[in-house]
Short mmCIF file of C-alpha atoms and ligand atoms in Angstrom, two decimals:
data_model
loop_
_atom_site.label_atom_id
_atom_site.label_comp_id
_atom_site.label_asym_id
_atom_site.label_seq_id
_atom_site.Cartn_x
_atom_site.Cartn_y
_atom_site.Cartn_z
CA UNK A 450 120.84 53.85 185.30
CA UNK A 451 122.24 50.73 186.12
CA UNK A 452 123.63 52.58 189.15
CA UNK A 453 120.45 53.76 190.35
CA UNK A 454 118.96 52.50 193.66
CA UNK A 455 115.90 50.15 193.53
CA UNK A 456 113.63 52.98 195.21
CA UNK A 457 114.79 55.64 192.72
CA UNK A 458 114.00 53.31 189.60
CA UNK A 459 110.75 52.21 191.10
CA UNK A 460 109.84 56.13 192.25
CA UNK A 461 110.70 57.17 188.92
CA UNK A 462 108.98 54.41 186.92
CA UNK A 463 105.94 54.58 188.72
CA UNK A 464 105.75 58.72 188.76
CA UNK A 465 106.49 58.24 185.04
CA UNK A 466 103.92 55.62 184.31
CA UNK A 467 101.34 57.51 186.42
CA UNK A 468 102.09 60.71 184.63
CA UNK A 469 101.66 59.60 181.30
CA UNK A 470 98.48 58.47 181.68
CA UNK A 471 96.22 57.75 184.24
CA UNK A 472 94.68 55.17 182.76
CA UNK A 473 97.90 52.93 182.13
CA UNK A 474 98.09 49.81 184.43
CA UNK A 475 100.75 50.29 186.70
CA UNK A 476 103.92 47.99 186.33
CA UNK A 477 104.75 45.67 189.24
CA UNK A 478 107.86 46.86 191.10
CA UNK A 479 110.03 43.98 189.75
CA UNK A 480 108.96 44.92 186.22
CA UNK A 481 109.92 48.54 186.29
CA UNK A 482 113.32 47.27 187.16
CA UNK A 483 113.44 44.70 184.32
CA UNK A 484 114.67 45.17 180.80
CA UNK A 485 112.22 45.03 177.98
CA UNK A 486 113.46 41.58 176.62
CA UNK A 487 112.74 40.25 180.20
CA UNK A 488 109.12 41.48 180.35
CA UNK A 489 108.32 40.50 176.92
CA UNK A 490 109.82 36.87 177.61
CA UNK A 491 107.73 36.24 180.85
CA UNK A 492 104.64 36.45 178.50
CA UNK A 493 106.57 34.32 175.51
CA UNK A 494 107.12 37.28 173.72
CA UNK A 495 110.22 38.49 172.41
CA UNK A 496 111.72 42.13 172.27
CA UNK A 497 114.69 43.59 169.70
CA UNK A 498 115.44 46.60 168.12
CA UNK A 499 117.61 47.64 164.75
CA UNK A 500 121.32 48.89 165.32
CA UNK A 501 123.99 49.71 163.09
CA UNK A 502 127.11 47.82 163.14
CA UNK A 503 128.75 50.93 163.88
CA UNK A 504 126.85 51.19 167.14
CA UNK A 505 127.22 47.72 168.43
CA UNK A 506 131.04 47.87 167.70
CA UNK A 507 131.53 51.11 169.77
CA UNK A 508 131.29 49.02 172.79
CA UNK A 509 130.05 51.87 174.65
CA UNK A 510 127.02 52.48 176.72
CA UNK A 511 124.44 52.40 173.84
CA UNK A 512 125.85 49.06 172.95
CA UNK A 513 125.34 47.99 176.36
CA UNK A 514 121.94 49.11 176.43
CA UNK A 515 121.20 47.01 173.30
CA UNK A 516 122.57 44.02 175.17
CA UNK A 517 120.67 44.65 178.14
CA UNK A 518 117.18 45.26 176.41
CA UNK A 519 116.91 43.34 173.19
CA UNK A 520 116.63 39.66 172.64
CA UNK A 521 116.56 40.35 168.77
CA UNK A 522 118.63 42.17 166.61
CA UNK A 523 118.19 43.47 162.72
CA UNK A 524 120.62 45.33 160.56
CA UNK A 525 119.32 48.87 159.94
CA UNK A 526 120.64 49.06 156.86
CA UNK A 527 123.84 46.89 156.26
CA UNK A 528 122.22 44.11 155.04
CA UNK A 529 120.39 45.73 151.87
CA UNK A 530 121.44 44.82 148.58
CA UNK A 531 122.20 48.36 147.63
CA UNK A 532 124.43 48.51 150.83
CA UNK A 533 126.43 45.51 149.61
CA UNK A 534 126.92 45.73 146.04
CA UNK A 535 128.39 48.23 143.93
CA UNK A 536 129.67 45.79 141.17
CA UNK A 537 127.48 43.38 138.90
CA UNK A 538 126.98 39.99 140.76
CA UNK A 539 129.49 40.59 143.63
CA UNK A 540 128.53 41.47 146.97
CA UNK A 541 130.91 42.77 150.30
CA UNK A 542 129.42 40.51 153.35
CA UNK A 543 131.96 42.04 155.86
CA UNK A 544 129.36 44.40 157.57
CA UNK A 545 126.54 41.79 157.43
CA UNK A 546 129.16 39.07 159.13
CA UNK A 547 129.69 41.55 162.08
CA UNK A 548 125.95 42.01 162.90
CA UNK A 549 125.45 38.55 162.50
CA UNK A 550 128.59 37.24 164.58
CA UNK A 551 127.47 40.15 167.22
CA UNK A 552 123.74 38.39 167.52
CA UNK A 553 125.15 35.28 168.11
CA UNK A 554 127.74 36.37 170.69
CA UNK A 555 125.16 37.87 172.63
CA UNK A 556 122.57 35.02 171.77
CA UNK A 557 120.35 37.41 170.19
CA UNK A 558 117.97 36.26 167.62
CA UNK A 559 118.67 37.70 164.21
CA UNK A 560 116.17 38.99 161.67
CA UNK A 561 117.49 39.48 158.25
CA UNK A 562 116.37 42.81 156.90
CA UNK A 563 116.12 42.29 153.58
CA UNK A 564 116.62 40.35 150.72
CA UNK A 565 114.84 42.61 147.98
CA UNK A 566 113.35 46.23 148.52
CA UNK A 567 112.96 48.14 145.36
CA UNK A 568 114.18 51.09 147.50
CA UNK A 569 117.59 49.80 148.10
CA UNK A 570 118.35 47.97 145.05
CA UNK A 571 121.84 48.24 143.47
CA UNK A 572 122.06 50.69 140.16
CA UNK A 573 123.53 47.68 138.03
CA UNK A 574 120.51 45.57 138.74
CA UNK A 575 118.57 48.12 137.37
CA UNK A 576 120.36 48.88 134.37
CA UNK A 577 120.78 45.07 133.45
CA UNK A 578 118.90 45.02 129.82
CA UNK A 579 117.99 41.31 129.48
CA UNK A 580 115.43 39.42 131.74
CA UNK A 581 117.11 36.01 132.21
CA UNK A 582 120.58 38.40 133.44
CA UNK A 583 118.00 39.93 135.79
CA UNK A 584 116.46 36.85 137.00
CA UNK A 585 119.64 35.24 137.40
CA UNK A 586 121.01 38.31 139.60
CA UNK A 587 117.72 38.20 141.96
CA UNK A 588 118.04 34.45 142.70
CA UNK A 589 121.85 34.67 143.30
CA UNK A 590 121.53 37.66 145.79
CA UNK A 591 118.75 35.43 147.69
CA UNK A 592 120.45 32.37 147.47
CA UNK A 593 124.00 33.76 148.24
CA UNK A 594 122.60 35.42 150.91
CA UNK A 595 120.40 33.18 152.79
CA UNK A 596 122.61 30.23 152.20
CA UNK A 597 125.60 32.30 153.84
CA UNK A 598 123.60 32.79 157.08
CA UNK A 599 121.60 29.55 156.90
CA UNK A 600 120.83 28.47 160.66
CA UNK A 601 121.62 32.01 162.00
CA UNK A 602 118.65 33.87 160.81
CA UNK A 603 115.57 33.51 162.61
CA UNK A 604 113.36 35.46 160.18
CA UNK A 605 113.86 36.81 156.62
CA UNK A 606 112.02 39.98 155.16
CA UNK A 607 112.08 38.49 151.52
CA UNK A 608 110.52 41.07 149.77
CA UNK A 609 110.20 44.68 151.71
CA UNK A 610 107.01 46.67 150.71
CA UNK A 611 105.82 44.62 147.58
CA UNK A 612 102.52 45.50 147.50
CA UNK A 613 100.82 49.00 145.97
CA UNK A 614 97.30 49.10 146.69
CA UNK A 615 96.38 51.64 144.06
CA UNK A 616 98.43 49.99 141.26
CA UNK A 617 96.19 48.58 138.45
CA UNK A 618 96.98 44.91 138.90
CA UNK A 619 94.78 42.35 140.24
CA UNK A 620 98.07 40.70 142.00
CA UNK A 621 98.48 44.23 144.12
CA UNK A 622 101.90 44.19 143.19
CA UNK A 623 104.08 47.58 143.34
CA UNK A 624 105.04 48.58 139.94
CA UNK A 625 108.96 48.24 140.95
CA UNK A 626 112.36 47.44 139.53
CA UNK A 627 111.65 43.80 139.90
CA UNK A 628 108.28 43.73 138.34
CA UNK A 629 109.92 45.58 135.50
CA UNK A 630 113.50 43.40 135.49
CA UNK A 631 112.06 40.04 136.02
CA UNK A 632 108.20 40.04 135.91
CA UNK A 633 105.42 38.85 138.26
CA UNK A 634 106.84 35.78 139.42
CA UNK A 635 109.85 37.55 141.01
CA UNK A 636 107.92 37.20 144.57
CA UNK A 637 107.12 33.55 144.08
CA UNK A 638 111.36 32.83 143.06
CA UNK A 639 112.40 35.29 145.67
CA UNK A 640 110.41 32.89 148.43
CA UNK A 641 110.79 29.64 146.84
CA UNK A 642 114.74 30.15 146.54
CA UNK A 643 115.04 31.24 149.96
CA UNK A 644 113.45 28.35 151.60
CA UNK A 645 115.33 26.16 149.51
CA UNK A 646 118.76 28.02 150.82
CA UNK A 647 117.76 27.78 154.37
CA UNK A 648 114.42 25.32 155.02
CA UNK A 649 114.81 26.80 158.82
CA UNK A 650 114.24 30.30 158.60
CA UNK A 651 110.87 32.14 158.53
CA UNK A 652 109.90 33.89 155.30
CA UNK A 653 108.52 37.21 155.82
CA UNK A 654 106.31 39.58 154.07
CA UNK A 655 107.22 43.04 155.58
CA UNK A 656 104.76 46.05 154.70
CA UNK A 657 104.19 49.51 155.97
CA UNK A 658 101.36 51.60 155.71
CA UNK A 659 98.46 49.14 157.43
CA UNK A 660 98.28 50.79 160.89
CA UNK A 661 95.62 53.18 160.64
CA UNK A 662 92.11 53.59 159.74
CA UNK A 663 92.33 55.72 155.97
CA UNK A 664 90.78 54.65 152.84
CA UNK A 665 94.13 54.03 151.64
CA UNK A 666 95.45 51.98 154.48
CA UNK A 667 91.69 49.89 154.09
CA UNK A 668 92.92 48.83 150.69
CA UNK A 669 96.55 48.25 151.79
CA UNK A 670 95.41 45.77 153.98
CA UNK A 671 92.91 44.40 151.73
CA UNK A 672 95.55 43.87 149.15
CA UNK A 673 98.14 42.60 151.20
CA UNK A 674 95.82 39.76 152.69
CA UNK A 675 94.69 39.13 149.47
CA UNK A 676 98.41 38.79 147.95
CA UNK A 677 99.27 36.21 150.97
CA UNK A 678 95.96 34.20 150.12
CA UNK A 679 97.21 33.74 146.41
CA UNK A 680 100.79 32.92 147.73
CA UNK A 681 99.29 30.26 149.93
CA UNK A 682 96.93 28.84 147.40
CA UNK A 683 100.23 28.73 144.85
CA UNK A 684 102.07 26.77 147.74
CA UNK A 685 104.43 30.00 147.66
CA UNK A 686 106.33 29.39 151.13
CA UNK A 687 105.30 32.09 153.35
CA UNK A 688 105.64 31.96 157.37
CA UNK A 689 105.00 35.30 158.83
CA UNK A 690 103.49 38.94 158.07
CA UNK A 691 105.62 41.72 158.94
CA UNK A 692 103.98 44.88 159.93
CA UNK A 693 106.31 48.06 160.35
CA UNK A 694 104.28 50.02 162.50
CA UNK A 695 106.04 53.47 161.92
CA UNK A 696 103.62 55.22 163.87
CA UNK A 697 102.59 58.83 163.98
CA UNK A 698 100.83 61.00 166.47
CA UNK A 699 97.74 62.69 165.71
CA UNK A 700 97.93 62.26 161.82
CA UNK A 701 95.50 59.53 161.03
CA UNK A 702 92.45 58.02 162.98
CA UNK A 703 93.02 54.60 164.34
CA UNK A 704 90.46 51.76 164.10
CA UNK A 705 90.61 49.01 166.84
CA UNK A 706 88.44 46.72 164.84
CA UNK A 707 90.26 47.26 161.79
CA UNK A 708 93.41 46.52 163.07
CA UNK A 709 92.38 43.31 164.70
CA UNK A 710 90.48 42.17 161.88
CA UNK A 711 93.71 42.43 159.72
CA UNK A 712 95.72 40.44 162.34
CA UNK A 713 92.83 37.72 162.74
CA UNK A 714 92.86 37.50 159.10
CA UNK A 715 96.69 36.71 158.84
CA UNK A 716 96.67 34.44 161.59
CA UNK A 717 93.75 32.44 160.57
CA UNK A 718 95.97 31.62 157.36
CA UNK A 719 98.27 30.17 159.81
CA UNK A 720 101.03 33.19 159.61
CA UNK A 721 102.73 34.44 162.39
CA UNK A 722 102.81 38.23 162.81
CA UNK A 723 105.72 40.16 163.48
CA UNK A 724 105.75 43.82 164.45
CA UNK A 725 109.17 44.67 162.57
CA UNK A 726 110.05 48.29 162.78
CA UNK A 727 107.93 49.91 165.45
CA UNK A 728 108.63 53.72 166.06
CA UNK A 729 106.77 57.25 166.08
CA UNK A 730 107.16 60.35 164.31
CA UNK A 731 105.89 63.52 167.09
CA UNK A 732 105.93 66.09 164.48
CA UNK A 733 102.33 66.99 164.60
CA UNK A 734 102.69 67.12 168.79
CA UNK A 735 103.28 70.10 170.63
CA UNK A 736 107.25 71.19 171.35
CA UNK A 737 106.58 70.97 175.00
CA UNK A 738 108.98 67.76 175.70
CA UNK A 739 106.47 65.92 178.52
CA UNK A 740 103.50 66.55 176.31
CA UNK A 741 105.11 65.03 173.51
CA UNK A 742 106.54 62.29 174.91
CA UNK A 743 102.85 61.42 176.58
CA UNK A 744 101.33 61.29 173.02
CA UNK A 745 104.05 59.40 171.53
CA UNK A 746 103.65 56.75 174.24
CA UNK A 747 100.06 56.71 174.03
CA UNK A 748 100.58 56.19 170.34
CA UNK A 749 102.55 53.29 171.21
CA UNK A 750 100.36 51.81 173.77
CA UNK A 751 97.01 51.99 171.66
CA UNK A 752 98.85 50.13 168.87
CA UNK A 753 100.23 47.28 171.15
CA UNK A 754 97.56 46.83 173.06
CA UNK A 755 95.41 45.74 170.02
CA UNK A 756 98.31 44.13 168.24
CA UNK A 757 99.65 42.15 171.41
CA UNK A 758 96.23 40.77 171.92
CA UNK A 759 96.50 38.63 168.93
CA UNK A 760 98.25 35.54 169.73
CA UNK A 761 99.85 35.19 166.43
CA UNK A 762 102.32 38.38 167.13
CA UNK A 763 105.25 36.92 168.63
CA UNK A 764 108.12 39.21 168.12
CA UNK A 765 108.04 43.20 168.07
CA UNK A 766 111.07 44.90 167.11
CA UNK A 767 111.55 48.97 167.68
CA UNK A 768 113.33 50.56 164.90
CA UNK A 769 116.33 51.95 167.38
CA UNK A 770 116.13 52.36 171.10
CA UNK A 771 117.39 55.53 171.59
CA UNK A 772 116.77 59.06 170.08
CA UNK A 773 120.47 59.37 169.63
CA UNK A 774 120.01 56.89 166.77
CA UNK A 775 116.99 57.29 164.89
CA UNK A 776 116.36 57.65 160.90
CA UNK A 777 113.28 59.75 162.32
CA UNK A 778 115.87 62.61 164.03
CA UNK A 779 118.23 61.78 161.39
CA UNK A 780 115.80 63.35 159.01
CA UNK A 781 115.87 60.10 156.40
CA UNK A 782 112.32 59.98 156.34
CA UNK A 783 109.98 62.27 154.35
CA UNK A 784 110.30 66.33 155.08
CA UNK A 785 106.49 66.47 156.17
CA UNK A 786 107.91 64.24 159.01
CA UNK A 787 110.05 66.63 160.30
CA UNK A 788 109.33 68.98 163.13
CA UNK A 789 108.98 72.56 161.92
CA UNK A 790 110.15 74.27 164.83
CA UNK A 791 113.36 72.17 164.25
CA UNK A 792 112.96 70.81 167.75
CA UNK A 793 114.49 67.24 167.58
CA UNK A 794 111.88 64.23 167.18
CA UNK A 795 111.38 62.12 170.22
CA UNK A 796 110.29 58.59 168.58
CA UNK A 797 112.09 55.93 170.77
CA UNK A 798 111.67 54.53 174.09
CA UNK A 799 114.73 56.00 175.28
CA UNK A 800 116.11 59.58 175.25
CA UNK A 801 119.28 60.85 173.59
CA UNK A 802 121.23 60.25 177.19
CA UNK A 803 119.71 56.59 177.08
CA UNK A 804 117.21 57.62 179.67
CA UNK A 805 114.01 55.89 179.66
CA UNK A 806 111.42 57.66 178.40
CA UNK A 807 107.41 57.32 178.67
CA UNK A 808 107.22 55.27 175.35
CA UNK A 809 109.41 52.73 177.30
CA UNK A 810 106.99 52.34 180.10
CA UNK A 811 104.54 51.82 177.27
CA UNK A 812 106.28 49.02 175.97
CA UNK A 813 106.84 47.52 179.27
CA UNK A 814 103.01 47.85 180.59
CA UNK A 815 102.00 46.46 176.79
CA UNK A 816 103.96 43.54 177.22
CA UNK A 817 103.33 42.93 181.14
CA UNK A 818 99.53 42.79 180.33
CA UNK A 819 99.79 40.86 176.91
CA UNK A 820 98.08 37.12 177.04
CA UNK A 821 100.89 34.69 177.75
CA UNK A 822 101.98 32.98 174.55
CA UNK A 823 102.76 28.99 174.62
CA UNK A 824 106.31 28.78 175.46
CA UNK A 825 108.50 26.98 173.16
CA UNK A 826 106.09 26.77 170.42
CA UNK A 827 107.75 29.47 168.23
CA UNK A 828 111.19 27.53 168.59
CA UNK A 829 109.85 25.06 165.87
CA UNK A 830 109.47 26.39 161.81
CA UNK A 831 106.04 25.57 160.92
CA UNK A 832 107.16 24.28 157.50
CA UNK A 833 110.95 23.50 158.18
CA UNK A 834 110.29 19.94 157.81
CA UNK A 835 108.86 20.12 154.50
CA UNK A 836 111.71 22.43 153.10
C1 XIL D 2219 115.50 53.13 157.22
C2 XIL D 2219 116.85 53.44 157.78
O1 XIL D 2219 116.46 53.48 159.25
C3 XIL D 2219 117.62 54.46 157.26
O2 XIL D 2219 118.93 54.54 157.56
C4 XIL D 2219 117.70 54.60 155.53
O3 XIL D 2219 118.19 56.01 155.28
C5 XIL D 2219 116.40 54.35 154.95
O4 XIL D 2219 115.64 53.15 155.32
N1 XIL D 2219 111.00 51.08 156.21
C6 XIL D 2219 111.99 50.10 155.98
C7 XIL D 2219 113.41 50.16 156.55
O5 XIL D 2219 111.54 48.59 155.47
O6 XIL D 2219 114.58 49.52 156.14
C8 XIL D 2219 113.80 51.75 156.59
O7 XIL D 2219 114.70 52.11 157.33
C9 XIL D 2219 112.41 52.41 157.11
C10 XIL D 2219 111.35 52.19 156.40
#
């Protein structure tokens, strides 16, 4: 790709843009040659990706692609508690350090993912038999992690996926291991400890299942906003709402007004909004690759056109860059999301061979046409001075 002539890139870019949707606004010639991070930065937005330490340390063409396209980095798994801690109260920081060092060396903004997630909690924590010990373990996890990377992490997903809208609880908290072991105050405890350990890091509540127009997702959006409002009222520190944005082709209806309203209401509470894990499953799309890639790109564009209209959205992370490395392709998601015919899924902006796909052009066009954000505003932490 790097060796391509200007005309070849331009012709390829315009052809790909034109073929996946006649309605898509074309990119200017110079934009078709720029990396996504630059197209985003021109509008005051940041674009980044997840990666694994092994992919970054390889020093190969994929590593170079990350450096070229991304302005932000988040660890795919290596900062999750389960992955760091096998013995009670002990953690191994070596791999996490590598990722944070890589980000610093290449001037990438680093997101922290995540401090607590019910799905990746060490077995020993689940087995602690008294509440005091569990509370101490949770606080130690949060404080040690955040303090270790103080000043080097832009935003922390403090609790990943805390909400269960179907739960029979007025606080909408998921009946997870933290609720069981510590009690409902665990969320405020974690946020307060994170703020104390690094007053300059943005604290994010990261949720899935809020992107489409289904009764479940209606309830989820309402529950998340309700929870955040309660946190605000109780002065629990929180700076941003994370929307995972694991999209899916042809599975659910989409409602532009409902997504807009969700973003607007979060922004009205003074929160920044981060798109944290954007990708797209294609198991309900036809096997034909051009048709499939077009549907995936359309899904990206439809979502981003609405999301980027909201000025509080400042950062977009995709959950990987290339189909070579995706949890969807590795079938680490649920079996209903796997392609029935066994063809490899194509969820990300670059294909296995690191060639740009229609999804890349959808991201590029969405960034290029996004309303311009105020430059510099984001660098100031909203509540750092109070911390
Ligand atoms: C996924 C990773 O990509 C996989 O490698 C792992 O097997 C499971 O977790 N929501 C999240 C991410 O918040 O941490 C998940 O990442 C994807 C869903």
